[in-house]
mmCIF file of C-alpha atoms in Angstrom:
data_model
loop_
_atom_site.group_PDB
_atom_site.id
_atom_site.type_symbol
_atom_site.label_atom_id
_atom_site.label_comp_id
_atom_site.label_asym_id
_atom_site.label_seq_id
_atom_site.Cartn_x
_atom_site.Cartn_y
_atom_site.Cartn_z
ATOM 1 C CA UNK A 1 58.251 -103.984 13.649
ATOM 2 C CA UNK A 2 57.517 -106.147 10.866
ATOM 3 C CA UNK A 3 57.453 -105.405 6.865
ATOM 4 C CA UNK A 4 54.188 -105.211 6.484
ATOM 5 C CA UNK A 5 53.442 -102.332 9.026
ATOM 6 C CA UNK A 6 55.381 -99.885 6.829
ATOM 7 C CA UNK A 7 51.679 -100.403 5.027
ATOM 8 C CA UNK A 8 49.933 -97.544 7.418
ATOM 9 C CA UNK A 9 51.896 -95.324 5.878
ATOM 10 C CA UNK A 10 49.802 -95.557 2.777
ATOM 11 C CA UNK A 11 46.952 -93.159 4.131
ATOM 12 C CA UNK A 12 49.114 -90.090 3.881
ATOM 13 C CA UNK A 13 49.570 -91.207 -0.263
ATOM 14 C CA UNK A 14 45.816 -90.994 -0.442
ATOM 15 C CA UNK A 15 46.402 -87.202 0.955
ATOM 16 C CA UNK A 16 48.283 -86.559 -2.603
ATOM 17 C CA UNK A 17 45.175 -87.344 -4.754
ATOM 18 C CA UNK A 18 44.122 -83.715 -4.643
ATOM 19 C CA UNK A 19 47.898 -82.392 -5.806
ATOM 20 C CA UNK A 20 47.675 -85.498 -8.669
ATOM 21 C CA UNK A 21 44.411 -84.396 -9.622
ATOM 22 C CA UNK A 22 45.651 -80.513 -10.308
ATOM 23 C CA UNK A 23 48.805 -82.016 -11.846
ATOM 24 C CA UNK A 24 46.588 -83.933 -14.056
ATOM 25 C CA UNK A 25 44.747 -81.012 -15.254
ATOM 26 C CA UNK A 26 48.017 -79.104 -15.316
ATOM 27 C CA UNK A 27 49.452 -81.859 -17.816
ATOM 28 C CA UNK A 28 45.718 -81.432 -20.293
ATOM 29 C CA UNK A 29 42.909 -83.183 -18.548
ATOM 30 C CA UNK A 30 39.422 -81.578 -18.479
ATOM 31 C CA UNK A 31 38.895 -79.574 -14.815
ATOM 32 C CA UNK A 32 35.788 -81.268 -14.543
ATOM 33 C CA UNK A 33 37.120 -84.448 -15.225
ATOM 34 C CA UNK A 34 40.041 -84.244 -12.902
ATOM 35 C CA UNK A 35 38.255 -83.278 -9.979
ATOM 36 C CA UNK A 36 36.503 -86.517 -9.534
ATOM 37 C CA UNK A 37 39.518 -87.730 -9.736
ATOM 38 C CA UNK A 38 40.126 -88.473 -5.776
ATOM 39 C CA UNK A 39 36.659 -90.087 -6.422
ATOM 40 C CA UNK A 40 37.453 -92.311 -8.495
ATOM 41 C CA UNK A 41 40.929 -93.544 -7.325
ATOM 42 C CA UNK A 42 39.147 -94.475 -3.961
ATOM 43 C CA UNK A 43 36.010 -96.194 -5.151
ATOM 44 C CA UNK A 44 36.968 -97.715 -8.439
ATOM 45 C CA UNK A 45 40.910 -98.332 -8.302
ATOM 46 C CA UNK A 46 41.342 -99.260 -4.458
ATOM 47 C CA UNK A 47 38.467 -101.850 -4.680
ATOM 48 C CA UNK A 48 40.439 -103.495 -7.471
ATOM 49 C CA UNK A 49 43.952 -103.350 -6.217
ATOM 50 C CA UNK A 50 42.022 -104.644 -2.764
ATOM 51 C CA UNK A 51 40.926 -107.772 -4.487
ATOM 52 C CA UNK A 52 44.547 -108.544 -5.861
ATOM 53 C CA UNK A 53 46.265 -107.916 -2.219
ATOM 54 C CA UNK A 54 43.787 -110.010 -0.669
ATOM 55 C CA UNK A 55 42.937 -110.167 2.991
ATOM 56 C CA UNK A 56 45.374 -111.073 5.928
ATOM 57 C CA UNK A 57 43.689 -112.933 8.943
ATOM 58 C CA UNK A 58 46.705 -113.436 10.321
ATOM 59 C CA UNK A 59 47.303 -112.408 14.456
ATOM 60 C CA UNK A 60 50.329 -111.140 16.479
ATOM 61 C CA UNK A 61 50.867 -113.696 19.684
ATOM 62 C CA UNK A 62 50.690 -112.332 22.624
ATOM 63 C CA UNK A 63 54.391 -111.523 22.907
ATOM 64 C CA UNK A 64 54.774 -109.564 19.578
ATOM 65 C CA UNK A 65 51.574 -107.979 20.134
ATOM 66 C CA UNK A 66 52.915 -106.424 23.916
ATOM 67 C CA UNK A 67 55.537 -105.355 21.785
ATOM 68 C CA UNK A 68 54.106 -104.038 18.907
ATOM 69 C CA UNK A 69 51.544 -102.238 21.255
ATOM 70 C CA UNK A 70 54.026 -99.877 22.441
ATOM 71 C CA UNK A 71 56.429 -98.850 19.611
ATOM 72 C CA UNK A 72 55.639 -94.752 19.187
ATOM 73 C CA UNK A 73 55.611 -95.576 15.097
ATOM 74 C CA UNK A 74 52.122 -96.371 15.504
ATOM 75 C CA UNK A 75 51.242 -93.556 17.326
ATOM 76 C CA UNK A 76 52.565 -91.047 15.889
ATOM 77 C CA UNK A 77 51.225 -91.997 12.308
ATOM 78 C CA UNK A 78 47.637 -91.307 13.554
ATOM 79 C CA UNK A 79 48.552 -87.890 15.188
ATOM 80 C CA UNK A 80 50.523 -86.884 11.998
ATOM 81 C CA UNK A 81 47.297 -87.038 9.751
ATOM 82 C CA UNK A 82 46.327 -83.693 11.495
ATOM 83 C CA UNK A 83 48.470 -81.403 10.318
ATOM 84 C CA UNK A 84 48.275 -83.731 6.679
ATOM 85 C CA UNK A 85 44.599 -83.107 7.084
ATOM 86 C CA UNK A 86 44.735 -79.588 7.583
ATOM 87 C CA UNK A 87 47.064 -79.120 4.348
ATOM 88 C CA UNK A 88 44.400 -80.999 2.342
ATOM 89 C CA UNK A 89 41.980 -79.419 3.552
ATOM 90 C CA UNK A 90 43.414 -75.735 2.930
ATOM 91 C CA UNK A 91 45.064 -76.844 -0.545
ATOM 92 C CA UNK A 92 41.929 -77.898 -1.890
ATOM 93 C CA UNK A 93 39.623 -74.840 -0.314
ATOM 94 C CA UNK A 94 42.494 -72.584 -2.801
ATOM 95 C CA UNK A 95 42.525 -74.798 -5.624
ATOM 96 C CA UNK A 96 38.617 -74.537 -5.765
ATOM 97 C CA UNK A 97 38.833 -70.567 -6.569
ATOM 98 C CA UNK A 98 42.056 -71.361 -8.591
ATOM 99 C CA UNK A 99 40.906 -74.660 -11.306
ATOM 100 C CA UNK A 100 38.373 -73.891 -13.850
ATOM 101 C CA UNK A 101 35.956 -75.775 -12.569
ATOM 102 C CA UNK A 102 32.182 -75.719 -14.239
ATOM 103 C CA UNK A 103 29.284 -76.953 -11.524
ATOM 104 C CA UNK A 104 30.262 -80.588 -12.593
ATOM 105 C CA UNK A 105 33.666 -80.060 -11.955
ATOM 106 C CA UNK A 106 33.178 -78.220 -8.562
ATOM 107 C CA UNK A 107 30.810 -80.575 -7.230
ATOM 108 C CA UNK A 108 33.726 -83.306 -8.030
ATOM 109 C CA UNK A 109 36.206 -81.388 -6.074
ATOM 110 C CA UNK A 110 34.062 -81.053 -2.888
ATOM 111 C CA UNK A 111 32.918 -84.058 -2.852
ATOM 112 C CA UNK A 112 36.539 -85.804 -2.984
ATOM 113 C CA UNK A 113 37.578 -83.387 -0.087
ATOM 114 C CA UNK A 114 34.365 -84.695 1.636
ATOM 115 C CA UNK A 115 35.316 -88.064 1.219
ATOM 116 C CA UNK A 116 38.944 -87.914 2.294
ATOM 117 C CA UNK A 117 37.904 -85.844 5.337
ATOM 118 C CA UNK A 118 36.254 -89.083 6.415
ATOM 119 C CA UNK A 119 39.349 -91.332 5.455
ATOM 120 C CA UNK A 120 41.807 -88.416 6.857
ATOM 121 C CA UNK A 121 40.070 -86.727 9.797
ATOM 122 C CA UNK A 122 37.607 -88.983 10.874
ATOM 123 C CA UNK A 123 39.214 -92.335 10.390
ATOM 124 C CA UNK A 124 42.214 -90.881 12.398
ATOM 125 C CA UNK A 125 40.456 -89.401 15.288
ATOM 126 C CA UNK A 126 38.038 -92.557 16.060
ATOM 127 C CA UNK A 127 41.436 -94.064 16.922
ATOM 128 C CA UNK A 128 42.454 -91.150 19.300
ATOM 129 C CA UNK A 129 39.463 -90.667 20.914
ATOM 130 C CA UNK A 130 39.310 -94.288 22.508
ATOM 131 C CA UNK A 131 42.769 -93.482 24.174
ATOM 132 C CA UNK A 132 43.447 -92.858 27.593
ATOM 133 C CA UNK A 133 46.124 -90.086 27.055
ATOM 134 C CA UNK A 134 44.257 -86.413 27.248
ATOM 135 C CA UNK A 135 46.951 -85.403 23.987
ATOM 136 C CA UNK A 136 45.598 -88.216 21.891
ATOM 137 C CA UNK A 137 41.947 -87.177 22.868
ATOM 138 C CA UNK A 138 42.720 -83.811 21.554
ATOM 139 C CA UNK A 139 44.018 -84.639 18.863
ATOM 140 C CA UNK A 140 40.882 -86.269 18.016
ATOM 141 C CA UNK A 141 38.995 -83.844 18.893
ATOM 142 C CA UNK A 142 40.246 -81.253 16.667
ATOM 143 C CA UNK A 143 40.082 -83.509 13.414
ATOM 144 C CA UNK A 144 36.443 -83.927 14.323
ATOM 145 C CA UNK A 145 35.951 -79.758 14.495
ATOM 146 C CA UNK A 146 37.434 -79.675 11.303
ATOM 147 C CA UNK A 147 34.469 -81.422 9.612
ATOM 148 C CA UNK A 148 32.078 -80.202 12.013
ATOM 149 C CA UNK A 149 31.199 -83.124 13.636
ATOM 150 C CA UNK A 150 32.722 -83.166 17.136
ATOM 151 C CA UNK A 151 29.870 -84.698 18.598
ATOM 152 C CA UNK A 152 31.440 -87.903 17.601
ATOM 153 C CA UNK A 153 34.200 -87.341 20.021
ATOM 154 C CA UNK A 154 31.811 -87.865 22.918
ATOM 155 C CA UNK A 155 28.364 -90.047 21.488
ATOM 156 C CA UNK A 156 31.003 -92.434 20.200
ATOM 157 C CA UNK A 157 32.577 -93.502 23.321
ATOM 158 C CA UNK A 158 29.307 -92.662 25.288
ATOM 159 C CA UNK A 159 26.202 -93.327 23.232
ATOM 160 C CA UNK A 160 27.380 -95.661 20.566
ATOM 161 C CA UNK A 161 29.729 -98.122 22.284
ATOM 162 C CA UNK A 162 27.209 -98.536 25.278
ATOM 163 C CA UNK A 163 23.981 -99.166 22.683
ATOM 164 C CA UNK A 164 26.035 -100.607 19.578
ATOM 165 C CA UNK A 165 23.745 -103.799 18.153
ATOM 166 C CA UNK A 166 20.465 -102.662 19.803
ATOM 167 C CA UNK A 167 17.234 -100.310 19.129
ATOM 168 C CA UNK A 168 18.385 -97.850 21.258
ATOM 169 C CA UNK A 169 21.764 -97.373 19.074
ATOM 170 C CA UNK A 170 21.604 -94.608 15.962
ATOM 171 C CA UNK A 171 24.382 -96.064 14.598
ATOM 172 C CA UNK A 172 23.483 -99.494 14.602
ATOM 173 C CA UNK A 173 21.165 -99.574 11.050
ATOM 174 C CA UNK A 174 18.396 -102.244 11.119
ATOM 175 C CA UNK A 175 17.788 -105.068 8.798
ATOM 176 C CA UNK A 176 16.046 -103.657 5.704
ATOM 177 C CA UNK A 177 16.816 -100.035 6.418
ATOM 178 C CA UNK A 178 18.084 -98.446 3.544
ATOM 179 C CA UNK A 179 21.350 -96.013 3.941
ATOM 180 C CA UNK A 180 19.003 -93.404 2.621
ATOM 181 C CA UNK A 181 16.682 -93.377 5.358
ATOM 182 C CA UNK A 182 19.597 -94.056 8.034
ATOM 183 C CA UNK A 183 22.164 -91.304 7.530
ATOM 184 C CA UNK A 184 20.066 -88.787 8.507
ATOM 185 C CA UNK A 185 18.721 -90.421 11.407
ATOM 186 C CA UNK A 186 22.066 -91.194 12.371
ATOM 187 C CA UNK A 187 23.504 -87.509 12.163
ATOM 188 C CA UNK A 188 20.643 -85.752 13.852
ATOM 189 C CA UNK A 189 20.453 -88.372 16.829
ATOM 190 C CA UNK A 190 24.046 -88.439 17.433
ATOM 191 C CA UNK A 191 24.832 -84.164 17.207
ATOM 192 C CA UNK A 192 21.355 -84.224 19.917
ATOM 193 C CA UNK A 193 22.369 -87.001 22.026
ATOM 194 C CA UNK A 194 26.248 -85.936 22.189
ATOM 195 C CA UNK A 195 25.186 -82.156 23.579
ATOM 196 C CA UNK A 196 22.427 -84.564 25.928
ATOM 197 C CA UNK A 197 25.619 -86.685 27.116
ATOM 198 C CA UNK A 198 27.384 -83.451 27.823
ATOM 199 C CA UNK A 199 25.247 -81.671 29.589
ATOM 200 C CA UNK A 200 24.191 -84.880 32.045
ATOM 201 C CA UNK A 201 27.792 -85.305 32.434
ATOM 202 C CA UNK A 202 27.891 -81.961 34.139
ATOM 203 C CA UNK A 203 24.866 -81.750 35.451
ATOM 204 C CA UNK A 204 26.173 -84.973 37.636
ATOM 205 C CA UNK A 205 29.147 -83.004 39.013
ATOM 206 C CA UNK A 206 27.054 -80.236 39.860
ATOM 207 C CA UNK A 207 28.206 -77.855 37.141
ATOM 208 C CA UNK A 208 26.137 -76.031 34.735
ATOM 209 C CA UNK A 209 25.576 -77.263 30.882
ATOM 210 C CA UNK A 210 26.784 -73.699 29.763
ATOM 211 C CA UNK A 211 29.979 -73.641 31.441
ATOM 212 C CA UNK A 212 33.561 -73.842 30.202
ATOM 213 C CA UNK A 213 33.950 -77.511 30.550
ATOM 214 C CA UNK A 214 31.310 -78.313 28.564
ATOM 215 C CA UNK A 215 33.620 -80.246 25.627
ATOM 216 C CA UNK A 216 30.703 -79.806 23.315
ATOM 217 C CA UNK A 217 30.790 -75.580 23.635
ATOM 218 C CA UNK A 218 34.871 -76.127 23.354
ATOM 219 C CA UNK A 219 34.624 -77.826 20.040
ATOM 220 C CA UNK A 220 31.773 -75.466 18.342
ATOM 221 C CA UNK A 221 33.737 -72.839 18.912
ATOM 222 C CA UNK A 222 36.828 -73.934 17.429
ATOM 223 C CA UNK A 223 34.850 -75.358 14.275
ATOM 224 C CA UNK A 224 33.549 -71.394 14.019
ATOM 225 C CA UNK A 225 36.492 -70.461 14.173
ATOM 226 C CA UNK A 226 38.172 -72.423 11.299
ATOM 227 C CA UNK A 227 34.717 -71.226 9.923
ATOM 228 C CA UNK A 228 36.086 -67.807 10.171
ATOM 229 C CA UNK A 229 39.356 -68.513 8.634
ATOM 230 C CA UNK A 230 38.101 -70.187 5.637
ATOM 231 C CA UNK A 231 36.562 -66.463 4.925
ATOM 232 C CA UNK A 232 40.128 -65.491 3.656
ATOM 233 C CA UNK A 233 38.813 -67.139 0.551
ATOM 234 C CA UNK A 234 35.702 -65.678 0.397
ATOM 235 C CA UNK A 235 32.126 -66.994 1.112
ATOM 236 C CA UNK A 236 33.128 -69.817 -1.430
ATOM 237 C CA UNK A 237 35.159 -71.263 0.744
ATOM 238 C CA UNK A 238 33.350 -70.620 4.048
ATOM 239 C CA UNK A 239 30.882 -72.786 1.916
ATOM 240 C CA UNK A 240 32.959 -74.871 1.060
ATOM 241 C CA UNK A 241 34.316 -75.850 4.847
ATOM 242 C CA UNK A 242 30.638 -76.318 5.947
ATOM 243 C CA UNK A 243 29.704 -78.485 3.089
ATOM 244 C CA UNK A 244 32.949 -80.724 2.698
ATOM 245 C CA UNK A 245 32.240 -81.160 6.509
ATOM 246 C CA UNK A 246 28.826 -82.293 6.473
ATOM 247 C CA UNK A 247 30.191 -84.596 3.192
ATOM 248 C CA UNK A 248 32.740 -86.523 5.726
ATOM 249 C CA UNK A 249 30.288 -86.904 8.784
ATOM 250 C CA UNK A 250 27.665 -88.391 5.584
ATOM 251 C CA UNK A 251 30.452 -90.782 5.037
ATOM 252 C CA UNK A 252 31.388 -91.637 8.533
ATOM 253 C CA UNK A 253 27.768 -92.919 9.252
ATOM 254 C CA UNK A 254 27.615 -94.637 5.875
ATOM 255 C CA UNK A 255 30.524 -96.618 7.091
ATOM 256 C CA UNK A 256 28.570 -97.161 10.467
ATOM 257 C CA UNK A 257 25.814 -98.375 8.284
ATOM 258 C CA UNK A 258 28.231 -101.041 6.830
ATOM 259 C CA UNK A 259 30.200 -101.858 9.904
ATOM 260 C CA UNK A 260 26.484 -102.823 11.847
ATOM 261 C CA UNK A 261 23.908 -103.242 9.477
ATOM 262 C CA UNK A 262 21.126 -106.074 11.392
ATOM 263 C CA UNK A 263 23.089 -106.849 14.218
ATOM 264 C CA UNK A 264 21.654 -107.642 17.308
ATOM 265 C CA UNK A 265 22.380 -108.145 20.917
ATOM 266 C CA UNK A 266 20.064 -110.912 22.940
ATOM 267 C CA UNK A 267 17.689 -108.852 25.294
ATOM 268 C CA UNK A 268 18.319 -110.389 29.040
ATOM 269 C CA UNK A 269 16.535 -108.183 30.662
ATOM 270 C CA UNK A 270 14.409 -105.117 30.340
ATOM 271 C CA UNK A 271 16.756 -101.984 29.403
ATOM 272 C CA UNK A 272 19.942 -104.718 29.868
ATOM 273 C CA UNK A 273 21.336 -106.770 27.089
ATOM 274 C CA UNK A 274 24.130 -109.311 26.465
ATOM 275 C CA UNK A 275 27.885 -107.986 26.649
ATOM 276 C CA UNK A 276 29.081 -106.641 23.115
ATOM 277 C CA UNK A 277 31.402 -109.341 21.705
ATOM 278 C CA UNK A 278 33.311 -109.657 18.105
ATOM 279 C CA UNK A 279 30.136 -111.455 17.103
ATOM 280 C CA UNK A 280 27.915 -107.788 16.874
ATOM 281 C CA UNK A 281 29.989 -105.865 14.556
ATOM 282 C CA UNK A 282 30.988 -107.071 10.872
ATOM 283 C CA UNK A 283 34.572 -107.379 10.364
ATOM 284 C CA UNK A 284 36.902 -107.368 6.955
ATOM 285 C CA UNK A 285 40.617 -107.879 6.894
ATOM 286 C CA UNK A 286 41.258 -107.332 3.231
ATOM 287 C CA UNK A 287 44.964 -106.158 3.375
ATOM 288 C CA UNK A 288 45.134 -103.175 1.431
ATOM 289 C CA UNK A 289 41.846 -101.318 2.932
ATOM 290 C CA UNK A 290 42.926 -102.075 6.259
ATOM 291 C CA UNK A 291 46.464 -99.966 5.803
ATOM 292 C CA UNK A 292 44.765 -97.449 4.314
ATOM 293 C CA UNK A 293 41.944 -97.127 7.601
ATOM 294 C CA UNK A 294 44.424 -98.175 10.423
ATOM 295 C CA UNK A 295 42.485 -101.457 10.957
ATOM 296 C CA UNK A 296 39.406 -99.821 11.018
ATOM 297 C CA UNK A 297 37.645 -102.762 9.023
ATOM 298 C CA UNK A 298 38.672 -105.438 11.822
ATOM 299 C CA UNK A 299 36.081 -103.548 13.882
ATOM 300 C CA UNK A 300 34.173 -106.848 15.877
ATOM 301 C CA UNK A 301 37.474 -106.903 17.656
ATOM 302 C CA UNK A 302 37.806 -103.268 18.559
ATOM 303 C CA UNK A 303 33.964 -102.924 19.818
ATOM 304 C CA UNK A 304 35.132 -106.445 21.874
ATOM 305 C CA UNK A 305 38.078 -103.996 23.525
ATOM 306 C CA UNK A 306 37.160 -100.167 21.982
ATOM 307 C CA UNK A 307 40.992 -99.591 23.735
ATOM 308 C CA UNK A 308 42.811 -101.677 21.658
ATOM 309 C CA UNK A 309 44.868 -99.634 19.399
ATOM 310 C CA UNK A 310 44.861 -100.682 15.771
ATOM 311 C CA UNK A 311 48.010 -102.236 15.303
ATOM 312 C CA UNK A 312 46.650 -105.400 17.218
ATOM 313 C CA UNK A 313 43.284 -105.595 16.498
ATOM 314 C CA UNK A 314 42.447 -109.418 15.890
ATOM 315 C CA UNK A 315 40.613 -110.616 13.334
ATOM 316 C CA UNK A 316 38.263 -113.078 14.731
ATOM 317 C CA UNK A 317 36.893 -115.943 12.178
ATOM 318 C CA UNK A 318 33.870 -116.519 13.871
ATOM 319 C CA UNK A 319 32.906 -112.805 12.873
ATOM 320 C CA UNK A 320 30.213 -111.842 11.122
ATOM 321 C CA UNK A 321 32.820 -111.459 7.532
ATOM 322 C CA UNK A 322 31.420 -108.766 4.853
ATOM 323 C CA UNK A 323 32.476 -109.618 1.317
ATOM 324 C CA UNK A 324 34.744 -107.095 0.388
ATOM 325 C CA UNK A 325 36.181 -104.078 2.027
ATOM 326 C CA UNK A 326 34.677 -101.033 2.661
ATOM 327 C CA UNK A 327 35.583 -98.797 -0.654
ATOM 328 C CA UNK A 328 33.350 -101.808 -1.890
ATOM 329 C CA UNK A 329 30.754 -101.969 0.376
ATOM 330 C CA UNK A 330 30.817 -97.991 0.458
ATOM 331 C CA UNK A 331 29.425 -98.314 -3.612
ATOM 332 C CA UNK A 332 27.110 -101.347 -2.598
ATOM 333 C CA UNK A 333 25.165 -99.375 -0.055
ATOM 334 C CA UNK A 334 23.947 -96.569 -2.349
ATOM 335 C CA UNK A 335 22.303 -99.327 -4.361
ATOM 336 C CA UNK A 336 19.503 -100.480 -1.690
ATOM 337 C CA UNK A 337 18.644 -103.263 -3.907
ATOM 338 C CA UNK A 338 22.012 -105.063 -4.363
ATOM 339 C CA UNK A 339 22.914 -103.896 -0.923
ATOM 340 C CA UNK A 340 19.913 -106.261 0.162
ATOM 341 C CA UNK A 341 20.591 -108.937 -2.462
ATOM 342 C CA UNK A 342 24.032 -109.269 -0.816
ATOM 343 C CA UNK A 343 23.937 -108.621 2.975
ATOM 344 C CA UNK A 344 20.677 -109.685 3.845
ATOM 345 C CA UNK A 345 21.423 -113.378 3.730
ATOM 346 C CA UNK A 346 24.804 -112.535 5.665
ATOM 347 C CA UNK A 347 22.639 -110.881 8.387
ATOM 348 C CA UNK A 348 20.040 -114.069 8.381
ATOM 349 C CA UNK A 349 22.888 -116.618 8.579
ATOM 350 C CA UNK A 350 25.138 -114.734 11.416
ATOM 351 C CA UNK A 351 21.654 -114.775 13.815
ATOM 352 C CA UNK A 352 20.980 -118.234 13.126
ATOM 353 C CA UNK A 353 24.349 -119.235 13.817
ATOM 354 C CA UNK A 354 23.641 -117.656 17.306
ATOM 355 C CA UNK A 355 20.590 -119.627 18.038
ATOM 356 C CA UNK A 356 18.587 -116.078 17.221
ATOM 357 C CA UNK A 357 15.252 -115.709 15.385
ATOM 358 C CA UNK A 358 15.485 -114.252 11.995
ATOM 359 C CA UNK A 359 12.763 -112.057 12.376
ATOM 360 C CA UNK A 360 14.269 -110.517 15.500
#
């Protein structure tokens, strides 16, 4: 194991920004001040420290990288943000009865648990749920019920990785689209076509949609019954669960907006297009932001393999190369305008470079 892979540790530090945000209250900052203060760690003081670590294109050979693949450190990282998940996830539910929060202040503190439920849970289980161990999957699985999105678990690997860089993909936003108008197009078509997925799935081994092995039914009811449990604080924090949930699946698919945005596979043939390569995803290996997402930002390599696990992702050169990691491009994208002024270029260049139209 090299040096530098001690790095994926650093997700489980960003689980400690709720505990220094009541400390900092504790020691005589405002409430409402301190509970953005997740918030503003991730999208003001990451982006900066990203800049100053720089990127690292650097790749494993293929000897290190058999080695690296199997070493359990790896693994067990991602399956250890579960039960840090769930302690972040109950901490801050108590802490919201407990600060003195004013509306400001609350909507602060739910929004920072929204957003590290997508760094956390999310993040974490997109890795597990593209492995072929049924432990992993599960694993997965139950980070996704604990936002409430658990449709991910299956339109992901079904819907998305089949469709990624063409009409037919959700998740895939198109060239002028604002995030605005894709989010919720994104979340509706992807819960929809997840319980669709299931149900043909069962319907093709003869067994009912409504029955037992229907993973879609499995995960609903396990995300009612955290529901349930997050009564113990009253309906403030039932409330709470549903919203910080829907706050983390928002994020997700505002990272899917960035990861995609105008990327397009050639049509061959009607319904059939050209194998997904590195060149239909846009990839960033800025150091720091890739510890803190398990490689998540070299994503053209992993929709080239979806298996790979994180560790040896490649970064490819001939990518399609955003400008800055995602914490950045997170900001960017709420600003339609500079979000055009920026990546709209990118998008023109990359499909010229292919030999494709610019008004495809």
């Amino acid at each position: 194991m090299r040096w530098r892979d001690l790095g994926f540790i650093l997700p489980f530090m960003l689980a400690l920004l709720p505990v220094l945000a009541v400390a900092s209250i504790a020691a005589g900052l405002s409430a409402n001040l301190g509970a953005w203060l997740p918030l503003i760690v991730i999208f003001v003081v990451l982006p900066l420290l990203d800049v100053l670590c720089g990127a690292d294109v650097s790749n494993l050979d293929a000897h290190d990288a058999e080695r690296i693949d199997h070493l359990p450190y790896f693994r067990v990282l991602t399956l250890l943000t579960l039960p840090a998940w769930l302690l972040v996830l109950g901490y801050s539910a108590y802490m919201l009865q407990q600060l003195p929060l004013g509306a400001i202040g609350m909507v602060g503190w739910i929004f920072s648990t929204g957003v590290l439920g997508g760094i956390l849970a999310i993040n974490p289980a997109h890795e597990l749920i593209h492995k072929s161990g049924a432990f992993e999957r599960a694993v997965g699985g139950i980070l996704l019920s604990s936002v409430g999105y658990h449709g991910f678990k299956i339109e992901h690997v079904r819907g998305h990785h089949v469709h990624v860089a063409t009409p037919q993909d959700s998740s895939s936003a198109r060239l002028g689209e604002s995030v605005y108008a894709f989010v919720p197009r994104a979340l509706l078509h992807n819960v929809r076509n997840a319980w669709r997925l299931e149900a043909q799935r069962l319907r093709q081994g003869g067994k009912s949609p409504w029955s037992l092995r229907n993973e879609m039914l499995m995960w609903t009811v396990l995300w009612l019954l955290l529901g349930v449990f997050s009564l113990w604080l009253g309906l403030l924090g039932a409330g709470f669960f549903i919203i910080q949930g829907l706050l983390a699946a928002t994020s997700l698919e505002i990272i899917n907006y960035i990861e995609h945005y105008g990327l397009l596979r050639t049509q061959i043939a009607p319904d059939r297009y050209e194998r997904v390569t590195h060149l239909h995803s846009w990839n960033s290996s800025q150091r720091l932001s890739n510890w803190l997402l398990f490689n998540l930002q070299r994503h053209s390599d992993h929709h080239a393999i979806a298996r790979r696990r994180y560790q040896v992702l490649v970064h490819h050169d001939d990518s399609p190369q955003l400008p800055a990691g995602y914490a950045t491009m997170f900001v960017l994208a709420l600003l339609p305008p500079l979000w055009r002024h920026v990546m709209d270029s990118r998008v023109l260049h990359s499909r010229r470079a292919r030999g494709l139209s610019a008004a495809l």
